[in-house]
PDB file of C-alpha atoms in Angstrom:
ATOM      1  CA  UNK A   1      86.751 106.255 -44.808  1.00 53.00           C
ATOM      2  CA  UNK A   2      88.145 102.497 -43.860  1.00 63.00           C
ATOM      3  CA  UNK A   3      85.922 100.531 -41.683  1.00 90.00           C
ATOM      4  CA  UNK A   4      88.580  99.230 -39.410  1.00 95.00           C
ATOM      5  CA  UNK A   5      85.932  97.156 -37.267  1.00 96.00           C
ATOM      6  CA  UNK A   6      84.412  95.505 -39.958  1.00 96.00           C
ATOM      7  CA  UNK A   7      87.705  94.497 -41.255  1.00 95.00           C
ATOM      8  CA  UNK A   8      89.006  93.157 -38.259  1.00 97.00           C
ATOM      9  CA  UNK A   9      85.647  91.189 -37.379  1.00 97.00           C
ATOM     10  CA  UNK A  10      85.746  89.521 -40.880  1.00 96.00           C
ATOM     11  CA  UNK A  11      89.342  88.636 -40.403  1.00 95.00           C
ATOM     12  CA  UNK A  12      89.075  87.142 -37.165  1.00 96.00           C
ATOM     13  CA  UNK A  13      85.936  85.329 -38.255  1.00 96.00           C
ATOM     14  CA  UNK A  14      88.059  83.414 -41.309  1.00 95.00           C
ATOM     15  CA  UNK A  15      90.511  82.878 -38.704  1.00 94.00           C
ATOM     16  CA  UNK A  16      88.188  81.105 -36.125  1.00 95.00           C
ATOM     17  CA  UNK A  17      86.830  79.122 -38.950  1.00 94.00           C
ATOM     18  CA  UNK A  18      90.310  77.776 -40.192  1.00 94.00           C
ATOM     19  CA  UNK A  19      91.104  77.281 -36.438  1.00 95.00           C
ATOM     20  CA  UNK A  20      87.949  75.141 -36.173  1.00 96.00           C
ATOM     21  CA  UNK A  21      88.838  73.053 -39.143  1.00 93.00           C
ATOM     22  CA  UNK A  22      92.244  72.373 -37.624  1.00 94.00           C
ATOM     23  CA  UNK A  23      90.788  71.371 -34.394  1.00 96.00           C
ATOM     24  CA  UNK A  24      88.030  68.953 -36.085  1.00 95.00           C
ATOM     25  CA  UNK A  25      91.195  67.457 -38.019  1.00 92.00           C
ATOM     26  CA  UNK A  26      93.346  67.384 -35.039  1.00 94.00           C
ATOM     27  CA  UNK A  27      90.294  65.423 -32.802  1.00 96.00           C
ATOM     28  CA  UNK A  28      89.971  63.085 -35.900  1.00 93.00           C
ATOM     29  CA  UNK A  29      93.455  62.201 -35.670  1.00 92.00           C
ATOM     30  CA  UNK A  30      93.687  61.893 -31.820  1.00 94.00           C
ATOM     31  CA  UNK A  31      90.036  60.747 -31.081  1.00 94.00           C
ATOM     32  CA  UNK A  32      90.980  58.875 -27.762  1.00 92.00           C
ATOM     33  CA  UNK A  33      92.279  59.909 -24.417  1.00 95.00           C
ATOM     34  CA  UNK A  34      92.545  63.519 -22.614  1.00 97.00           C
ATOM     35  CA  UNK A  35      93.677  65.014 -25.866  1.00 97.00           C
ATOM     36  CA  UNK A  36      90.799  63.538 -28.045  1.00 96.00           C
ATOM     37  CA  UNK A  37      88.488  64.702 -25.246  1.00 97.00           C
ATOM     38  CA  UNK A  38      89.863  68.279 -25.135  1.00 98.00           C
ATOM     39  CA  UNK A  39      89.839  68.713 -28.800  1.00 97.00           C
ATOM     40  CA  UNK A  40      86.259  67.400 -28.794  1.00 97.00           C
ATOM     41  CA  UNK A  41      85.567  70.022 -26.118  1.00 97.00           C
ATOM     42  CA  UNK A  42      86.602  73.000 -27.851  1.00 97.00           C
ATOM     43  CA  UNK A  43      84.842  72.228 -30.952  1.00 97.00           C
ATOM     44  CA  UNK A  44      81.724  73.896 -29.770  1.00 98.00           C
ATOM     45  CA  UNK A  45      83.781  76.930 -28.197  1.00 97.00           C
ATOM     46  CA  UNK A  46      84.993  77.638 -31.664  1.00 97.00           C
ATOM     47  CA  UNK A  47      81.796  77.682 -32.936  1.00 97.00           C
ATOM     48  CA  UNK A  48      80.156  79.923 -30.455  1.00 98.00           C
ATOM     49  CA  UNK A  49      82.977  82.118 -31.048  1.00 98.00           C
ATOM     50  CA  UNK A  50      82.396  82.365 -34.825  1.00 96.00           C
ATOM     51  CA  UNK A  51      78.904  82.740 -34.290  1.00 97.00           C
ATOM     52  CA  UNK A  52      79.677  85.911 -31.809  1.00 98.00           C
ATOM     53  CA  UNK A  53      81.914  87.512 -34.533  1.00 98.00           C
ATOM     54  CA  UNK A  54      79.053  86.976 -37.208  1.00 96.00           C
ATOM     55  CA  UNK A  55      76.510  88.842 -34.455  1.00 97.00           C
ATOM     56  CA  UNK A  56      78.958  91.451 -34.095  1.00 97.00           C
ATOM     57  CA  UNK A  57      79.356  92.106 -37.779  1.00 97.00           C
ATOM     58  CA  UNK A  58      75.583  91.966 -38.017  1.00 96.00           C
ATOM     59  CA  UNK A  59      75.216  94.584 -35.590  1.00 96.00           C
ATOM     60  CA  UNK A  60      77.510  96.882 -37.444  1.00 96.00           C
ATOM     61  CA  UNK A  61      75.720  96.215 -40.576  1.00 95.00           C
ATOM     62  CA  UNK A  62      78.290  93.774 -42.222  1.00 94.00           C
ATOM     63  CA  UNK A  63      78.777  90.316 -42.950  1.00 91.00           C
ATOM     64  CA  UNK A  64      81.830  87.701 -43.016  1.00 88.00           C
ATOM     65  CA  UNK A  65      83.727  87.735 -46.107  1.00 84.00           C
ATOM     66  CA  UNK A  66      83.180  84.531 -48.155  1.00 85.00           C
ATOM     67  CA  UNK A  67      86.541  85.155 -49.918  1.00 84.00           C
ATOM     68  CA  UNK A  68      88.155  85.320 -46.787  1.00 87.00           C
ATOM     69  CA  UNK A  69      86.507  82.814 -45.468  1.00 79.00           C
ATOM     70  CA  UNK A  70      87.459  80.351 -48.357  1.00 79.00           C
ATOM     71  CA  UNK A  71      91.283  81.700 -48.125  1.00 84.00           C
ATOM     72  CA  UNK A  72      91.092  80.382 -44.538  1.00 81.00           C
ATOM     73  CA  UNK A  73      89.676  77.016 -45.070  1.00 78.00           C
ATOM     74  CA  UNK A  74      91.972  76.575 -47.864  1.00 76.00           C
ATOM     75  CA  UNK A  75      94.861  77.375 -45.818  1.00 75.00           C
ATOM     76  CA  UNK A  76      94.006  74.720 -43.157  1.00 77.00           C
ATOM     77  CA  UNK A  77      93.613  72.448 -46.114  1.00 69.00           C
ATOM     78  CA  UNK A  78      97.152  73.124 -47.212  1.00 67.00           C
ATOM     79  CA  UNK A  79      98.595  73.281 -43.976  1.00 68.00           C
ATOM     80  CA  UNK A  80      97.918  69.373 -44.053  1.00 64.00           C
ATOM     81  CA  UNK A  81     100.703  69.018 -46.509  1.00 65.00           C
ATOM     82  CA  UNK A  82     103.587  69.957 -43.862  1.00 62.00           C
ATOM     83  CA  UNK A  83     106.834  67.935 -43.817  1.00 58.00           C
ATOM     84  CA  UNK A  84     106.513  65.657 -40.784  1.00 59.00           C
ATOM     85  CA  UNK A  85     108.625  62.772 -41.798  1.00 57.00           C
ATOM     86  CA  UNK A  86     105.608  60.874 -42.896  1.00 57.00           C
ATOM     87  CA  UNK A  87     103.805  62.102 -46.152  1.00 59.00           C
ATOM     88  CA  UNK A  88     100.590  60.265 -46.342  1.00 65.00           C
ATOM     89  CA  UNK A  89     100.403  59.233 -42.412  1.00 74.00           C
ATOM     90  CA  UNK A  90      99.692  60.957 -39.038  1.00 80.00           C
ATOM     91  CA  UNK A  91     102.986  61.010 -37.098  1.00 84.00           C
ATOM     92  CA  UNK A  92     104.010  62.354 -33.479  1.00 89.00           C
ATOM     93  CA  UNK A  93     105.479  65.268 -35.322  1.00 89.00           C
ATOM     94  CA  UNK A  94     101.995  65.978 -36.899  1.00 88.00           C
ATOM     95  CA  UNK A  95     100.238  66.216 -33.562  1.00 93.00           C
ATOM     96  CA  UNK A  96     103.072  68.626 -32.253  1.00 94.00           C
ATOM     97  CA  UNK A  97     102.884  71.021 -35.321  1.00 91.00           C
ATOM     98  CA  UNK A  98      98.864  71.041 -35.356  1.00 93.00           C
ATOM     99  CA  UNK A  99      99.165  71.576 -31.215  1.00 96.00           C
ATOM    100  CA  UNK A 100     101.487  74.614 -32.064  1.00 95.00           C
ATOM    101  CA  UNK A 101      99.144  75.943 -34.636  1.00 94.00           C
ATOM    102  CA  UNK A 102      96.202  75.947 -32.555  1.00 97.00           C
ATOM    103  CA  UNK A 103      98.397  77.301 -29.580  1.00 97.00           C
ATOM    104  CA  UNK A 104      99.468  80.370 -31.891  1.00 96.00           C
ATOM    105  CA  UNK A 105      95.940  80.873 -32.939  1.00 96.00           C
ATOM    106  CA  UNK A 106      94.596  80.574 -29.376  1.00 97.00           C
ATOM    107  CA  UNK A 107      97.125  83.759 -28.445  1.00 97.00           C
ATOM    108  CA  UNK A 108      96.030  85.590 -31.486  1.00 97.00           C
ATOM    109  CA  UNK A 109      92.137  84.849 -30.289  1.00 97.00           C
ATOM    110  CA  UNK A 110      93.042  85.646 -26.558  1.00 97.00           C
ATOM    111  CA  UNK A 111      94.216  89.181 -27.751  1.00 98.00           C
ATOM    112  CA  UNK A 112      91.451  89.685 -30.093  1.00 98.00           C
ATOM    113  CA  UNK A 113      88.663  89.197 -27.245  1.00 98.00           C
ATOM    114  CA  UNK A 114      90.642  91.156 -24.957  1.00 97.00           C
ATOM    115  CA  UNK A 115      90.595  94.076 -27.532  1.00 97.00           C
ATOM    116  CA  UNK A 116      86.833  93.395 -28.438  1.00 97.00           C
ATOM    117  CA  UNK A 117      85.650  93.205 -24.713  1.00 96.00           C
ATOM    118  CA  UNK A 118      87.622  96.784 -24.105  1.00 95.00           C
ATOM    119  CA  UNK A 119      86.111  98.121 -26.868  1.00 95.00           C
ATOM    120  CA  UNK A 120      82.329  96.676 -25.806  1.00 95.00           C
ATOM    121  CA  UNK A 121      82.654  98.793 -22.766  1.00 94.00           C
ATOM    122  CA  UNK A 122      82.466 102.067 -24.961  1.00 93.00           C
ATOM    123  CA  UNK A 123      79.736 100.581 -27.437  1.00 93.00           C
ATOM    124  CA  UNK A 124      76.230  99.923 -26.192  1.00 93.00           C
ATOM    125  CA  UNK A 125      75.388  97.648 -29.364  1.00 94.00           C
ATOM    126  CA  UNK A 126      78.110  95.135 -28.047  1.00 96.00           C
ATOM    127  CA  UNK A 127      77.469  95.741 -24.136  1.00 92.00           C
ATOM    128  CA  UNK A 128      74.972  92.657 -23.741  1.00 95.00           C
ATOM    129  CA  UNK A 129      77.744  90.279 -25.493  1.00 96.00           C
ATOM    130  CA  UNK A 130      79.752  88.211 -22.883  1.00 95.00           C
ATOM    131  CA  UNK A 131      83.197  88.947 -24.680  1.00 97.00           C
ATOM    132  CA  UNK A 132      84.764  88.570 -21.536  1.00 96.00           C
ATOM    133  CA  UNK A 133      83.659  84.919 -21.533  1.00 97.00           C
ATOM    134  CA  UNK A 134      85.336  84.167 -24.578  1.00 97.00           C
ATOM    135  CA  UNK A 135      88.865  86.004 -23.341  1.00 97.00           C
ATOM    136  CA  UNK A 136      88.776  83.576 -20.032  1.00 97.00           C
ATOM    137  CA  UNK A 137      87.830  80.585 -22.219  1.00 97.00           C
ATOM    138  CA  UNK A 138      90.611  81.310 -24.507  1.00 97.00           C
ATOM    139  CA  UNK A 139      93.306  81.821 -21.802  1.00 97.00           C
ATOM    140  CA  UNK A 140      92.206  78.333 -20.199  1.00 97.00           C
ATOM    141  CA  UNK A 141      92.598  76.752 -23.840  1.00 97.00           C
ATOM    142  CA  UNK A 142      96.037  77.918 -24.191  1.00 97.00           C
ATOM    143  CA  UNK A 143      97.148  76.859 -20.527  1.00 98.00           C
ATOM    144  CA  UNK A 144      95.634  73.482 -21.537  1.00 98.00           C
ATOM    145  CA  UNK A 145      97.294  73.472 -25.267  1.00 98.00           C
ATOM    146  CA  UNK A 146     100.784  74.537 -24.018  1.00 98.00           C
ATOM    147  CA  UNK A 147     100.694  71.114 -21.523  1.00 98.00           C
ATOM    148  CA  UNK A 148      99.493  68.857 -24.582  1.00 98.00           C
ATOM    149  CA  UNK A 149     102.273  70.529 -26.278  1.00 98.00           C
ATOM    150  CA  UNK A 150     104.672  69.453 -24.021  1.00 98.00           C
ATOM    151  CA  UNK A 151     103.774  66.243 -23.756  1.00 97.00           C
ATOM    152  CA  UNK A 152     103.611  65.649 -27.510  1.00 96.00           C
ATOM    153  CA  UNK A 153     106.622  67.484 -28.194  1.00 97.00           C
ATOM    154  CA  UNK A 154     108.785  65.391 -25.480  1.00 96.00           C
ATOM    155  CA  UNK A 155     107.099  61.896 -27.284  1.00 94.00           C
ATOM    156  CA  UNK A 156     107.946  63.177 -30.750  1.00 93.00           C
ATOM    157  CA  UNK A 157     111.233  64.591 -30.188  1.00 92.00           C
ATOM    158  CA  UNK A 158     113.151  62.575 -27.820  1.00 90.00           C
ATOM    159  CA  UNK A 159     115.917  60.634 -28.984  1.00 80.00           C
ATOM    160  CA  UNK A 160     115.395  57.464 -30.736  1.00 77.00           C
ATOM    161  CA  UNK A 161     116.449  54.265 -28.388  1.00 66.00           C
ATOM    162  CA  UNK A 162     119.430  52.365 -30.099  1.00 53.00           C
TER     163      UNK A 162
END
């Protein structure tokens, strides 16, 4: 019989690793200002999420998947080779695409934490974990990402002045 919970947790632990790597890259490319501060602030949050997922895996006598982690890490690295009108340098469009990827991942993680918080109500081995806190933080992170994305998209996509 398949262990769907183990697969789900391992998949999301790998996703969180990719998102963590993306957040670090975006922070390194945007070290200043409100965006840089925000990105620096979400890195510990993502690390805490990953720690919680690994703890949940441990409690069900499973572990995260080195293969899935490597694939997620590699996918984030491959994502750096996107077309952004500037092959070797960071551009305003790079920022937009990175924020969109972070926003999409945050939506997925919000759904995940909602599902896991609901599950924890019926599982004594997860009840002491504050999964609702991860859910609330992801909702807030999504709202902030949308605002940063709006600003970045306006800057990158506005018509050029002639």
